[in-house]
mmCIF file of C-alpha atoms in Angstrom:
data_model
loop_
_atom_site.group_PDB
_atom_site.id
_atom_site.type_symbol
_atom_site.label_atom_id
_atom_site.label_comp_id
_atom_site.label_asym_id
_atom_site.label_seq_id
_atom_site.Cartn_x
_atom_site.Cartn_y
_atom_site.Cartn_z
ATOM 1 C CA MET A 22 -2.691 -20.367 -1.695
ATOM 2 C CA TYR A 23 -0.230 -17.669 -1.072
ATOM 3 C CA THR A 24 1.133 -14.155 -1.186
ATOM 4 C CA GLN A 25 4.666 -13.505 -0.526
ATOM 5 C CA ALA A 26 6.332 -10.371 0.703
ATOM 6 C CA LEU A 27 8.299 -9.559 -2.702
ATOM 7 C CA ASN A 28 7.011 -6.194 -3.216
ATOM 8 C CA THR A 29 8.931 -3.003 -3.230
ATOM 9 C CA ALA A 30 6.442 -0.283 -2.728
ATOM 10 C CA GLU A 31 6.825 2.774 -4.934
ATOM 11 C CA ALA A 32 6.924 5.827 -2.945
ATOM 12 C CA ASP A 33 8.680 7.925 -5.549
ATOM 13 C CA ASP A 34 5.801 9.726 -7.162
ATOM 14 C CA ARG A 35 3.810 10.635 -4.285
ATOM 15 C CA HIS A 36 5.054 14.218 -4.140
ATOM 16 C CA LEU A 37 3.529 14.903 -7.537
ATOM 17 C CA GLU A 38 -0.051 14.251 -6.205
ATOM 18 C CA ASP A 39 -2.238 16.693 -4.348
ATOM 19 C CA ALA A 40 -1.021 16.741 -0.747
ATOM 20 C CA ALA A 41 -4.537 17.389 0.590
ATOM 21 C CA GLN A 42 -5.902 14.351 -1.294
ATOM 22 C CA ALA A 43 -2.849 12.158 0.085
ATOM 23 C CA ALA A 44 -3.719 13.442 3.746
ATOM 24 C CA HIS A 45 -7.289 12.654 3.380
ATOM 25 C CA PHE A 46 -6.573 9.135 2.027
ATOM 26 C CA GLN A 47 -4.232 8.431 4.808
ATOM 27 C CA ALA A 48 -6.832 9.779 7.409
ATOM 28 C CA ARG A 49 -9.426 7.342 5.927
ATOM 29 C CA ILE A 50 -6.706 4.502 6.221
ATOM 30 C CA ASP A 51 -5.978 5.447 9.818
ATOM 31 C CA ALA A 52 -9.760 5.387 10.633
ATOM 32 C CA GLU A 53 -9.801 1.718 9.287
ATOM 33 C CA GLU A 54 -12.117 2.743 6.456
ATOM 34 C CA ARG A 55 -11.873 0.530 3.467
ATOM 35 C CA ILE A 56 -10.513 1.906 0.049
ATOM 36 C CA GLU A 57 -12.967 0.983 -2.843
ATOM 37 C CA PRO A 58 -11.939 0.966 -6.497
ATOM 38 C CA ASN A 59 -13.555 4.308 -7.353
ATOM 39 C CA ASP A 60 -11.966 6.163 -4.507
ATOM 40 C CA TRP A 61 -8.967 8.419 -4.899
ATOM 41 C CA MET A 62 -5.809 6.579 -4.031
ATOM 42 C CA PRO A 63 -2.194 7.316 -4.484
ATOM 43 C CA ALA A 64 -0.547 5.928 -7.649
ATOM 44 C CA ALA A 65 1.936 4.121 -5.511
ATOM 45 C CA TYR A 66 -0.758 2.339 -3.550
ATOM 46 C CA ARG A 67 -2.542 1.284 -6.781
ATOM 47 C CA LYS A 68 0.852 0.017 -8.145
ATOM 48 C CA THR A 69 1.694 -1.725 -4.940
ATOM 49 C CA LEU A 70 -1.461 -3.434 -4.720
ATOM 50 C CA THR A 71 -1.742 -4.494 -8.302
ATOM 51 C CA ARG A 72 1.593 -6.054 -8.027
ATOM 52 C CA GLN A 73 0.717 -7.817 -4.782
ATOM 53 C CA ILE A 74 -2.614 -9.154 -5.640
ATOM 54 C CA SER A 75 -1.538 -10.304 -9.069
ATOM 55 C CA GLN A 76 1.541 -12.087 -7.497
ATOM 56 C CA HIS A 77 -0.860 -13.654 -5.172
ATOM 57 C CA ALA A 78 -3.033 -14.827 -8.055
ATOM 58 C CA HIS A 79 -0.172 -16.215 -10.025
ATOM 59 C CA SER A 80 0.824 -18.132 -6.865
ATOM 60 C CA GLU A 81 -2.452 -19.757 -6.670
ATOM 61 C CA ILE A 82 -2.319 -20.717 -10.408
ATOM 62 C CA VAL A 83 1.345 -21.954 -10.495
ATOM 63 C CA GLY A 84 0.636 -23.584 -7.031
ATOM 64 C CA MET A 85 -1.719 -26.154 -8.870
ATOM 65 C CA LEU A 86 1.291 -27.587 -10.689
ATOM 66 C CA PRO A 87 3.441 -29.262 -7.719
ATOM 67 C CA GLU A 88 0.080 -30.763 -6.362
ATOM 68 C CA GLY A 89 -1.477 -31.660 -9.745
ATOM 69 C CA ASN A 90 1.518 -33.790 -10.285
ATOM 70 C CA TRP A 91 0.022 -36.450 -7.810
ATOM 71 C CA ILE A 92 -3.470 -36.399 -8.707
ATOM 72 C CA THR A 93 -3.231 -39.582 -10.980
ATOM 73 C CA ARG A 94 -1.062 -41.234 -8.362
ATOM 74 C CA ALA A 95 -2.889 -40.488 -5.189
ATOM 75 C CA PRO A 96 -2.917 -43.721 -3.218
ATOM 76 C CA THR A 97 -6.810 -44.097 -2.717
ATOM 77 C CA LEU A 98 -9.872 -42.716 -4.364
ATOM 78 C CA ARG A 99 -10.576 -40.748 -1.183
ATOM 79 C CA ARG A 100 -7.165 -39.048 -1.200
ATOM 80 C CA LYS A 101 -7.559 -38.453 -5.129
ATOM 81 C CA ALA A 102 -10.916 -36.864 -4.607
ATOM 82 C CA ALA A 103 -9.537 -34.592 -1.728
ATOM 83 C CA LEU A 104 -6.494 -33.523 -3.848
ATOM 84 C CA LEU A 105 -8.613 -32.785 -6.878
ATOM 85 C CA ALA A 106 -11.020 -30.640 -4.785
ATOM 86 C CA LYS A 107 -7.991 -28.816 -3.320
ATOM 87 C CA VAL A 108 -6.313 -28.092 -6.642
ATOM 88 C CA GLN A 109 -9.804 -26.769 -7.941
ATOM 89 C CA ASP A 110 -9.871 -24.428 -4.963
ATOM 90 C CA GLU A 111 -6.539 -22.991 -5.822
ATOM 91 C CA CYS A 112 -7.718 -22.285 -9.435
ATOM 92 C CA GLY A 113 -10.738 -20.600 -7.808
ATOM 93 C CA HIS A 114 -8.629 -18.547 -5.541
ATOM 94 C CA GLY A 115 -6.578 -17.369 -8.351
ATOM 95 C CA LEU A 116 -9.463 -16.296 -10.371
ATOM 96 C CA TYR A 117 -11.004 -14.319 -7.276
ATOM 97 C CA LEU A 118 -7.560 -12.612 -7.017
ATOM 98 C CA TYR A 119 -7.295 -11.536 -10.625
ATOM 99 C CA ALA A 120 -10.751 -10.227 -10.386
ATOM 100 C CA ALA A 121 -9.714 -8.087 -7.247
ATOM 101 C CA ALA A 122 -6.448 -6.997 -9.125
ATOM 102 C CA GLU A 123 -8.550 -5.951 -12.137
ATOM 103 C CA THR A 124 -10.441 -3.489 -9.960
ATOM 104 C CA LEU A 125 -7.363 -1.278 -9.857
ATOM 105 C CA GLY A 126 -7.366 -0.809 -13.543
ATOM 106 C CA THR A 127 -5.243 -3.521 -15.129
ATOM 107 C CA SER A 128 -6.791 -6.153 -17.290
ATOM 108 C CA ARG A 129 -6.486 -9.984 -16.366
ATOM 109 C CA GLU A 130 -4.867 -10.515 -19.704
ATOM 110 C CA GLU A 131 -2.053 -8.000 -19.083
ATOM 111 C CA LEU A 132 -1.500 -9.618 -15.685
ATOM 112 C CA VAL A 133 -1.225 -13.140 -16.937
ATOM 113 C CA ASP A 134 1.051 -12.096 -19.957
ATOM 114 C CA ALA A 135 3.362 -10.452 -17.383
ATOM 115 C CA MET A 136 3.646 -13.744 -15.647
ATOM 116 C CA LEU A 137 3.999 -15.782 -18.861
ATOM 117 C CA ALA A 138 6.733 -13.317 -19.889
ATOM 118 C CA GLY A 139 8.573 -14.030 -16.720
ATOM 119 C CA LYS A 140 8.262 -10.400 -15.632
ATOM 120 C CA ALA A 141 5.909 -11.012 -12.700
ATOM 121 C CA LYS A 142 6.874 -13.145 -9.610
ATOM 122 C CA TYR A 143 4.975 -15.692 -7.795
ATOM 123 C CA SER A 144 5.629 -17.451 -4.428
ATOM 124 C CA SER A 145 9.304 -19.061 -4.378
ATOM 125 C CA ILE A 146 7.721 -22.179 -2.620
ATOM 126 C CA PHE A 147 6.256 -23.389 -5.878
ATOM 127 C CA ASN A 148 9.614 -23.757 -7.510
ATOM 128 C CA TYR A 149 10.307 -26.932 -5.487
ATOM 129 C CA PRO A 150 9.483 -30.428 -6.687
ATOM 130 C CA THR A 151 6.953 -32.817 -5.181
ATOM 131 C CA LEU A 152 9.057 -36.077 -5.236
ATOM 132 C CA THR A 153 6.920 -38.337 -3.078
ATOM 133 C CA TRP A 154 3.304 -38.688 -1.714
ATOM 134 C CA ALA A 155 4.492 -37.312 1.643
ATOM 135 C CA ASP A 156 5.217 -34.102 -0.182
ATOM 136 C CA ILE A 157 1.444 -33.569 -0.904
ATOM 137 C CA GLY A 158 0.653 -34.126 2.873
ATOM 138 C CA THR A 159 3.599 -31.586 3.815
ATOM 139 C CA ILE A 160 2.194 -29.121 1.291
ATOM 140 C CA GLY A 161 -1.100 -29.145 2.914
ATOM 141 C CA TRP A 162 0.238 -28.997 6.497
ATOM 142 C CA LEU A 163 3.024 -26.422 5.886
ATOM 143 C CA VAL A 164 2.661 -24.552 2.742
ATOM 144 C CA ASP A 165 -0.998 -24.092 3.276
ATOM 145 C CA GLY A 166 -0.559 -23.520 7.179
ATOM 146 C CA ALA A 167 2.031 -20.705 6.374
ATOM 147 C CA ALA A 168 -0.378 -19.436 3.738
ATOM 148 C CA ILE A 169 -3.289 -19.183 6.215
ATOM 149 C CA MET A 170 -1.074 -17.394 8.903
ATOM 150 C CA ASN A 171 -0.310 -14.689 6.211
ATOM 151 C CA GLN A 172 -3.783 -14.421 4.653
ATOM 152 C CA ILE A 173 -5.817 -14.050 7.848
ATOM 153 C CA PRO A 174 -4.585 -10.469 8.630
ATOM 154 C CA LEU A 175 -5.110 -9.863 4.717
ATOM 155 C CA CYS A 176 -8.794 -10.014 5.417
ATOM 156 C CA ARG A 177 -8.407 -6.806 7.116
ATOM 157 C CA CYS A 178 -6.333 -5.153 4.443
ATOM 158 C CA SER A 179 -7.468 -1.594 3.682
ATOM 159 C CA TYR A 180 -8.295 -2.344 0.032
ATOM 160 C CA GLY A 181 -12.000 -3.705 0.094
ATOM 161 C CA PRO A 182 -11.880 -5.950 -2.853
ATOM 162 C CA TYR A 183 -8.746 -7.824 -1.660
ATOM 163 C CA ALA A 184 -9.948 -8.063 1.702
ATOM 164 C CA ARG A 185 -13.290 -9.528 0.858
ATOM 165 C CA ALA A 186 -11.408 -11.935 -1.628
ATOM 166 C CA MET A 187 -9.256 -12.968 1.282
ATOM 167 C CA ILE A 188 -12.219 -13.759 3.602
ATOM 168 C CA ARG A 189 -13.574 -16.126 0.897
ATOM 169 C CA VAL A 190 -10.235 -17.707 0.357
ATOM 170 C CA CYS A 191 -9.700 -18.359 3.968
ATOM 171 C CA LYS A 192 -12.949 -19.852 4.597
ATOM 172 C CA GLU A 193 -12.216 -22.284 1.846
ATOM 173 C CA GLU A 194 -8.632 -22.796 2.659
ATOM 174 C CA SER A 195 -9.365 -24.291 6.055
ATOM 175 C CA PHE A 196 -9.879 -27.779 4.608
ATOM 176 C CA HIS A 197 -6.554 -27.784 2.842
ATOM 177 C CA GLN A 198 -4.377 -27.777 5.920
ATOM 178 C CA ARG A 199 -6.482 -30.477 7.756
ATOM 179 C CA GLN A 200 -6.223 -32.806 4.626
ATOM 180 C CA GLY A 201 -2.504 -32.489 4.689
ATOM 181 C CA TYR A 202 -2.107 -33.002 8.273
ATOM 182 C CA GLU A 203 -4.314 -36.198 8.003
ATOM 183 C CA ILE A 204 -2.035 -37.440 5.239
ATOM 184 C CA MET A 205 0.965 -36.906 7.574
ATOM 185 C CA LEU A 206 -0.784 -38.554 10.447
ATOM 186 C CA THR A 207 -1.504 -41.734 8.277
ATOM 187 C CA LEU A 208 2.070 -41.973 7.069
ATOM 188 C CA CYS A 209 3.473 -41.560 10.548
ATOM 189 C CA GLY A 210 1.225 -44.224 11.827
ATOM 190 C CA GLY A 211 2.365 -46.585 9.090
ATOM 191 C CA SER A 212 5.438 -48.640 8.364
ATOM 192 C CA ASP A 213 8.869 -47.552 9.007
ATOM 193 C CA GLU A 214 9.275 -46.705 5.305
ATOM 194 C CA GLN A 215 6.134 -44.576 5.418
ATOM 195 C CA LYS A 216 7.296 -42.709 8.494
ATOM 196 C CA ALA A 217 10.761 -42.174 6.841
ATOM 197 C CA MET A 218 9.051 -40.702 3.673
ATOM 198 C CA ALA A 219 7.099 -38.290 5.863
ATOM 199 C CA GLN A 220 10.294 -37.219 7.548
ATOM 200 C CA ASP A 221 12.169 -36.683 4.277
ATOM 201 C CA ALA A 222 9.431 -34.626 3.051
ATOM 202 C CA LEU A 223 9.479 -32.447 6.136
ATOM 203 C CA ASP A 224 13.347 -32.239 5.836
ATOM 204 C CA ARG A 225 13.071 -30.975 2.263
ATOM 205 C CA TRP A 226 10.170 -28.396 2.717
ATOM 206 C CA TRP A 227 10.821 -27.029 6.248
ATOM 207 C CA TRP A 228 13.296 -24.149 5.265
ATOM 208 C CA PRO A 229 11.709 -23.184 1.936
ATOM 209 C CA VAL A 230 8.331 -22.908 3.885
ATOM 210 C CA LEU A 231 10.064 -20.456 6.361
ATOM 211 C CA MET A 232 11.262 -18.376 3.312
ATOM 212 C CA MET A 233 7.581 -18.002 2.241
ATOM 213 C CA PHE A 234 7.231 -15.319 4.901
ATOM 214 C CA GLY A 235 9.810 -13.166 2.826
ATOM 215 C CA PRO A 236 12.993 -11.507 3.783
ATOM 216 C CA PRO A 237 13.902 -10.714 7.447
ATOM 217 C CA ASP A 238 12.483 -7.417 8.899
ATOM 218 C CA ALA A 239 15.887 -5.901 8.824
ATOM 219 C CA THR A 240 16.274 -6.119 5.021
ATOM 220 C CA SER A 241 12.555 -5.923 3.995
ATOM 221 C CA GLN A 242 12.372 -2.707 1.791
ATOM 222 C CA HIS A 243 8.685 -2.259 1.504
ATOM 223 C CA SER A 244 7.334 -2.943 4.995
ATOM 224 C CA ASP A 245 7.181 0.717 6.307
ATOM 225 C CA VAL A 246 4.764 2.048 3.618
ATOM 226 C CA SER A 247 2.657 -1.124 3.295
ATOM 227 C CA THR A 248 2.248 -1.009 7.090
ATOM 228 C CA LYS A 249 1.461 2.548 6.963
ATOM 229 C CA TRP A 250 -1.278 1.840 4.297
ATOM 230 C CA LYS A 251 -2.543 -1.100 6.223
ATOM 231 C CA ILE A 252 -1.947 -3.479 3.336
ATOM 232 C CA LYS A 253 0.300 -5.252 5.811
ATOM 233 C CA ARG A 254 -0.500 -5.837 9.498
ATOM 234 C CA PHE A 255 2.274 -7.895 10.833
ATOM 235 C CA SER A 256 6.026 -8.087 9.822
ATOM 236 C CA ASN A 257 7.603 -10.985 7.906
ATOM 237 C CA ASP A 258 9.460 -11.970 11.196
ATOM 238 C CA GLU A 259 6.387 -11.717 13.229
ATOM 239 C CA LEU A 260 4.332 -13.979 10.915
ATOM 240 C CA ARG A 261 7.254 -16.591 10.731
ATOM 241 C CA GLN A 262 7.504 -16.799 14.390
ATOM 242 C CA LYS A 263 3.747 -17.292 14.942
ATOM 243 C CA PHE A 264 4.031 -20.093 12.331
ATOM 244 C CA VAL A 265 6.884 -21.776 13.781
ATOM 245 C CA ASP A 266 5.286 -21.587 17.313
ATOM 246 C CA ALA A 267 2.115 -23.229 15.861
ATOM 247 C CA THR A 268 3.933 -25.822 13.750
ATOM 248 C CA VAL A 269 6.505 -27.234 16.239
ATOM 249 C CA PRO A 270 3.872 -28.989 18.544
ATOM 250 C CA GLN A 271 2.161 -30.385 15.425
ATOM 251 C CA ALA A 272 5.502 -31.928 14.296
ATOM 252 C CA GLN A 273 6.026 -33.276 17.910
ATOM 253 C CA TYR A 274 2.533 -34.957 17.651
ATOM 254 C CA LEU A 275 3.461 -36.681 14.414
ATOM 255 C CA GLY A 276 6.706 -37.920 16.046
ATOM 256 C CA LEU A 277 8.671 -35.917 13.391
ATOM 257 C CA THR A 278 11.872 -34.022 13.700
ATOM 258 C CA ILE A 279 12.103 -30.385 12.615
ATOM 259 C CA PRO A 280 15.391 -30.364 10.577
ATOM 260 C CA ASP A 281 16.911 -27.600 12.789
ATOM 261 C CA PRO A 282 19.224 -29.046 15.401
ATOM 262 C CA GLY A 283 19.939 -25.472 16.773
ATOM 263 C CA MET A 284 16.186 -24.750 17.499
ATOM 264 C CA THR A 285 15.473 -23.821 21.184
ATOM 265 C CA GLN A 286 12.407 -22.812 23.055
ATOM 266 C CA ASP A 287 12.948 -19.641 24.963
ATOM 267 C CA ALA A 288 11.542 -18.540 28.315
ATOM 268 C CA GLU A 289 8.320 -17.218 26.809
ATOM 269 C CA GLY A 290 7.742 -20.442 24.946
ATOM 270 C CA HIS A 291 8.632 -19.227 21.491
ATOM 271 C CA TRP A 292 10.523 -21.733 19.352
ATOM 272 C CA ARG A 293 13.683 -19.815 18.061
ATOM 273 C CA TYR A 294 15.124 -21.195 14.638
ATOM 274 C CA SER A 295 18.601 -21.029 13.271
ATOM 275 C CA GLU A 296 19.670 -18.762 10.615
ATOM 276 C CA ILE A 297 17.787 -19.053 7.309
ATOM 277 C CA ASP A 298 19.742 -19.397 4.170
ATOM 278 C CA TRP A 299 18.652 -16.291 2.257
ATOM 279 C CA THR A 300 21.173 -16.953 -0.604
ATOM 280 C CA GLU A 301 18.912 -20.000 -1.555
ATOM 281 C CA PHE A 302 15.918 -17.707 -1.369
ATOM 282 C CA LYS A 303 17.375 -14.900 -3.538
ATOM 283 C CA GLN A 304 18.438 -17.669 -6.191
ATOM 284 C CA VAL A 305 14.970 -19.112 -6.324
ATOM 285 C CA LEU A 306 13.433 -15.771 -6.827
ATOM 286 C CA ALA A 307 16.077 -14.906 -9.467
ATOM 287 C CA GLY A 308 14.679 -17.887 -11.594
ATOM 288 C CA ASN A 309 17.283 -20.512 -10.361
ATOM 289 C CA GLY A 310 15.311 -22.822 -8.300
ATOM 290 C CA PRO A 311 14.822 -26.420 -8.978
ATOM 291 C CA CYS A 312 11.668 -25.980 -10.745
ATOM 292 C CA ASN A 313 11.289 -22.444 -12.068
ATOM 293 C CA ARG A 314 11.761 -23.136 -15.804
ATOM 294 C CA ASP A 315 9.366 -26.136 -15.494
ATOM 295 C CA ARG A 316 6.714 -24.116 -13.976
ATOM 296 C CA VAL A 317 6.625 -21.177 -16.386
ATOM 297 C CA ALA A 318 7.003 -23.540 -19.363
ATOM 298 C CA ALA A 319 4.036 -25.530 -18.002
ATOM 299 C CA ARG A 320 1.886 -22.414 -17.737
ATOM 300 C CA ARG A 321 3.016 -21.119 -21.189
ATOM 301 C CA LYS A 322 1.887 -24.591 -22.680
ATOM 302 C CA ALA A 323 -1.420 -24.299 -20.939
ATOM 303 C CA HIS A 324 -2.013 -20.849 -22.098
ATOM 304 C CA ASP A 325 -0.998 -21.684 -25.579
ATOM 305 C CA ASP A 326 -3.082 -24.900 -25.712
ATOM 306 C CA GLY A 327 -6.266 -22.983 -24.460
ATOM 307 C CA ALA A 328 -5.863 -20.274 -27.192
ATOM 308 C CA TRP A 329 -8.249 -21.969 -29.699
ATOM 309 C CA VAL A 330 -10.882 -22.114 -26.932
ATOM 310 C CA ARG A 331 -10.710 -18.409 -26.154
ATOM 311 C CA GLU A 332 -10.709 -17.737 -29.797
ATOM 312 C CA ALA A 333 -13.837 -20.010 -30.356
ATOM 313 C CA ALA A 334 -15.709 -18.522 -27.481
ATOM 314 C CA ALA A 335 -15.137 -14.907 -28.766
ATOM 315 C CA ALA A 336 -15.992 -16.023 -32.325
ATOM 316 C CA TYR A 337 -19.166 -17.428 -30.989
ATOM 317 C CA ALA A 338 -19.989 -14.349 -29.074
ATOM 318 C CA ALA A 339 -19.379 -12.179 -32.144
ATOM 319 C CA LYS A 340 -21.586 -14.230 -34.275
ATOM 320 C CA ARG A 341 -24.460 -14.145 -31.825
ATOM 321 C CA ALA A 342 -24.036 -10.504 -31.320
ATOM 322 C CA HIS A 343 -24.145 -10.044 -35.263
ATOM 323 C CA ARG A 344 -27.289 -12.133 -35.645
ATOM 324 C CA GLN A 345 -29.075 -10.002 -32.848
ATOM 325 C CA THR A 346 -28.203 -6.818 -34.611
ATOM 326 C CA ALA A 347 -29.367 -8.341 -37.964
ATOM 327 C CA GLN A 348 -32.571 -9.265 -36.404
ATOM 328 C CA ALA A 349 -33.273 -6.027 -34.609
ATOM 329 C CA ALA A 350 -32.778 -4.312 -38.096
ATOM 330 C CA GLU A 351 -35.377 -6.473 -39.667
ATOM 331 C CA MET B 5 -45.420 7.546 -30.626
ATOM 332 C CA ALA B 6 -46.404 5.748 -27.301
ATOM 333 C CA THR B 7 -44.116 6.566 -24.411
ATOM 334 C CA PRO B 8 -41.977 3.490 -23.838
ATOM 335 C CA ASN B 9 -42.181 1.556 -20.544
ATOM 336 C CA THR B 10 -39.850 2.695 -18.004
ATOM 337 C CA PRO B 11 -36.961 0.422 -17.638
ATOM 338 C CA LEU B 12 -36.251 -1.785 -14.442
ATOM 339 C CA TRP B 13 -33.169 -1.619 -12.401
ATOM 340 C CA GLU B 14 -31.697 -3.828 -9.635
ATOM 341 C CA VAL B 15 -30.378 -1.921 -6.714
ATOM 342 C CA PHE B 16 -27.457 -3.030 -4.608
ATOM 343 C CA ILE B 17 -26.232 -1.189 -1.427
ATOM 344 C CA ARG B 18 -23.096 -1.386 0.648
ATOM 345 C CA SER B 19 -24.460 -1.286 4.170
ATOM 346 C CA ARG B 20 -20.993 -0.987 5.953
ATOM 347 C CA ASN B 21 -17.498 0.124 5.413
ATOM 348 C CA GLY B 22 -15.656 -2.876 3.865
ATOM 349 C CA LEU B 23 -18.680 -5.075 3.086
ATOM 350 C CA ALA B 24 -19.731 -6.084 -0.573
ATOM 351 C CA HIS B 25 -22.677 -4.320 -2.196
ATOM 352 C CA LYS B 26 -25.853 -6.572 -1.579
ATOM 353 C CA HIS B 27 -28.946 -6.793 -3.677
ATOM 354 C CA VAL B 28 -31.776 -5.129 -1.838
ATOM 355 C CA GLY B 29 -34.612 -4.854 -4.597
ATOM 356 C CA SER B 30 -35.350 -3.241 -7.839
ATOM 357 C CA LEU B 31 -37.176 0.131 -9.213
ATOM 358 C CA HIS B 32 -38.221 1.734 -12.435
ATOM 359 C CA ALA B 33 -36.412 4.913 -13.612
ATOM 360 C CA SER B 34 -35.771 6.141 -17.040
ATOM 361 C CA ASP B 35 -31.938 6.601 -16.752
ATOM 362 C CA ALA B 36 -29.256 5.803 -14.499
ATOM 363 C CA THR B 37 -28.978 9.070 -12.696
ATOM 364 C CA MET B 38 -32.678 8.878 -11.886
ATOM 365 C CA ALA B 39 -32.263 5.311 -10.839
ATOM 366 C CA LEU B 40 -29.674 6.223 -8.354
ATOM 367 C CA HIS B 41 -31.611 8.948 -6.876
ATOM 368 C CA ALA B 42 -34.785 6.769 -6.818
ATOM 369 C CA ALA B 43 -32.604 4.008 -5.020
ATOM 370 C CA ARG B 44 -31.501 6.528 -2.493
ATOM 371 C CA ASP B 45 -35.264 7.570 -1.698
ATOM 372 C CA ILE B 46 -36.512 4.049 -1.737
ATOM 373 C CA TYR B 47 -33.958 2.027 -0.221
ATOM 374 C CA THR B 48 -31.848 4.206 2.135
ATOM 375 C CA ARG B 49 -34.493 6.366 3.942
ATOM 376 C CA ARG B 50 -32.998 5.069 7.306
ATOM 377 C CA GLY B 51 -29.345 5.183 6.655
ATOM 378 C CA GLU B 52 -29.000 1.838 5.283
ATOM 379 C CA GLY B 53 -26.108 2.470 3.093
ATOM 380 C CA LEU B 54 -22.821 3.855 2.344
ATOM 381 C CA SER B 55 -22.975 3.395 -1.330
ATOM 382 C CA ILE B 56 -25.386 2.307 -4.085
ATOM 383 C CA TRP B 57 -25.091 0.355 -7.276
ATOM 384 C CA VAL B 58 -27.873 0.367 -9.987
ATOM 385 C CA VAL B 59 -27.742 -2.227 -12.883
ATOM 386 C CA PRO B 60 -30.271 -2.531 -15.789
ATOM 387 C CA SER B 61 -32.378 -5.759 -14.866
ATOM 388 C CA THR B 62 -31.897 -6.695 -18.442
ATOM 389 C CA ALA B 63 -28.127 -6.910 -17.950
ATOM 390 C CA ILE B 64 -28.509 -9.705 -15.363
ATOM 391 C CA THR B 65 -28.524 -13.417 -16.661
ATOM 392 C CA ALA B 66 -30.008 -15.597 -13.851
ATOM 393 C CA SER B 67 -29.983 -19.306 -13.315
ATOM 394 C CA ASP B 68 -33.342 -20.971 -13.211
ATOM 395 C CA PRO B 69 -34.413 -21.765 -9.491
ATOM 396 C CA ALA B 70 -36.507 -24.725 -10.958
ATOM 397 C CA GLU B 71 -33.465 -26.300 -12.126
ATOM 398 C CA LYS B 72 -31.565 -25.769 -8.905
ATOM 399 C CA GLY B 73 -31.118 -29.632 -8.460
ATOM 400 C CA MET B 74 -29.241 -30.112 -11.565
ATOM 401 C CA MET B 75 -27.396 -26.907 -11.318
ATOM 402 C CA PHE B 76 -25.990 -27.560 -7.912
ATOM 403 C CA GLU B 77 -25.704 -31.384 -7.954
ATOM 404 C CA PRO B 78 -21.991 -31.326 -8.559
ATOM 405 C CA ALA B 79 -21.409 -29.636 -5.052
ATOM 406 C CA GLU B 80 -23.612 -31.976 -3.085
ATOM 407 C CA SER B 81 -21.852 -35.094 -3.326
ATOM 408 C CA LYS B 82 -18.284 -33.622 -2.458
ATOM 409 C CA ILE B 83 -18.437 -33.660 1.402
ATOM 410 C CA TYR B 84 -14.579 -33.805 1.173
ATOM 411 C CA ARG B 85 -14.548 -30.040 0.380
ATOM 412 C CA HIS B 86 -15.409 -29.331 4.010
ATOM 413 C CA PRO B 87 -12.721 -29.342 6.752
ATOM 414 C CA THR B 88 -14.836 -31.555 9.093
ATOM 415 C CA PHE B 89 -14.330 -34.362 6.676
ATOM 416 C CA TYR B 90 -10.809 -34.684 7.846
ATOM 417 C CA GLU B 91 -9.845 -36.157 11.173
ATOM 418 C CA VAL B 92 -7.176 -34.155 13.260
ATOM 419 C CA PRO B 93 -7.022 -35.395 16.853
ATOM 420 C CA GLU B 94 -8.116 -32.936 19.446
ATOM 421 C CA GLU B 95 -4.696 -32.814 21.076
ATOM 422 C CA VAL B 96 -3.347 -31.277 17.955
ATOM 423 C CA GLY B 97 -5.591 -28.160 18.717
ATOM 424 C CA HIS B 98 -7.182 -25.959 16.122
ATOM 425 C CA MET B 99 -6.223 -26.205 12.579
#
């Protein structure tokens, strides 16, 4: 579902590498060539991408939790089937992304362990609770809407396996936003209570969704090198503005109010939003959001509960391999 | 001792910058290096590719096309996995 701009690119060890190789690498990037797993790449490029892609993968997997919370309580069978399909997609996206990250040389087991140990980050948005059914509509509409805005440029990222995974993800993601908006439309065309529920969900999610695009450009430490390497094509603030401009008319159509009384439309038609509370963002990233502990605990439990399955599969494969060797020897 | 049969290899070619390798066919060769050279000569005589993968055919596990009905049945009934299943009014624009 989402990658967040949380990475601090490591530029420190670049001077140790061969300058000619580094120059050749940059020339390939500048010529819009895609970098593939066996190509030479600076250690910092590898490290930055491993972190970004694995954080993206963790976000997809943790992102199943807030929505999974409502599968058994979806209001109709139609909604239930759609939500289940969406959560399945998120799982698939996580797996594509782990595979892309693995091409950089770190195993999926190591990446997952880092997340379970609390050493790896995932998108801040999944540390908020889903209190009502309207939250499911809002997540599809806004969280997936923001994710699409961020992921489309990643389809042209300089690292081939990541770009190709993102093309697949974006293609599948297109239903997610529509199903969310459809839920919102239904609620907004319903009773006063239903409409109030939709407004309440928008009120709670709006600001955390804007934070999904990461810190403002002025304070974002990694943008320069990520831009130079064409991992990033647009700045956090550019993407955030694009998202806001696309979303305001959608909210107006629903008859909902964006919870930002200071919002104005400028002469060029851009919707200018008020100051974002970055203290909240930092708190959530530091582990103090409403659901951080729950999310990690749920992932750890799922991982532990699945241990016997992994062990059984490995034991079965070993038994079969042993039998084949024994038969070959006869 | 009789000469063993020459192993079969599957050939995958990346046709353009940024695209995935795609299966183009197979060939016989006695080892990986020879398979790579043979793949170049057989499958890229007109500049069809930027890079080649060769994989021993025995390393491939395939589904049975005769059982495609059963294999892919789970996806067939799930029209709600497609964006067009959801109604978004035209006034809202592209989503």
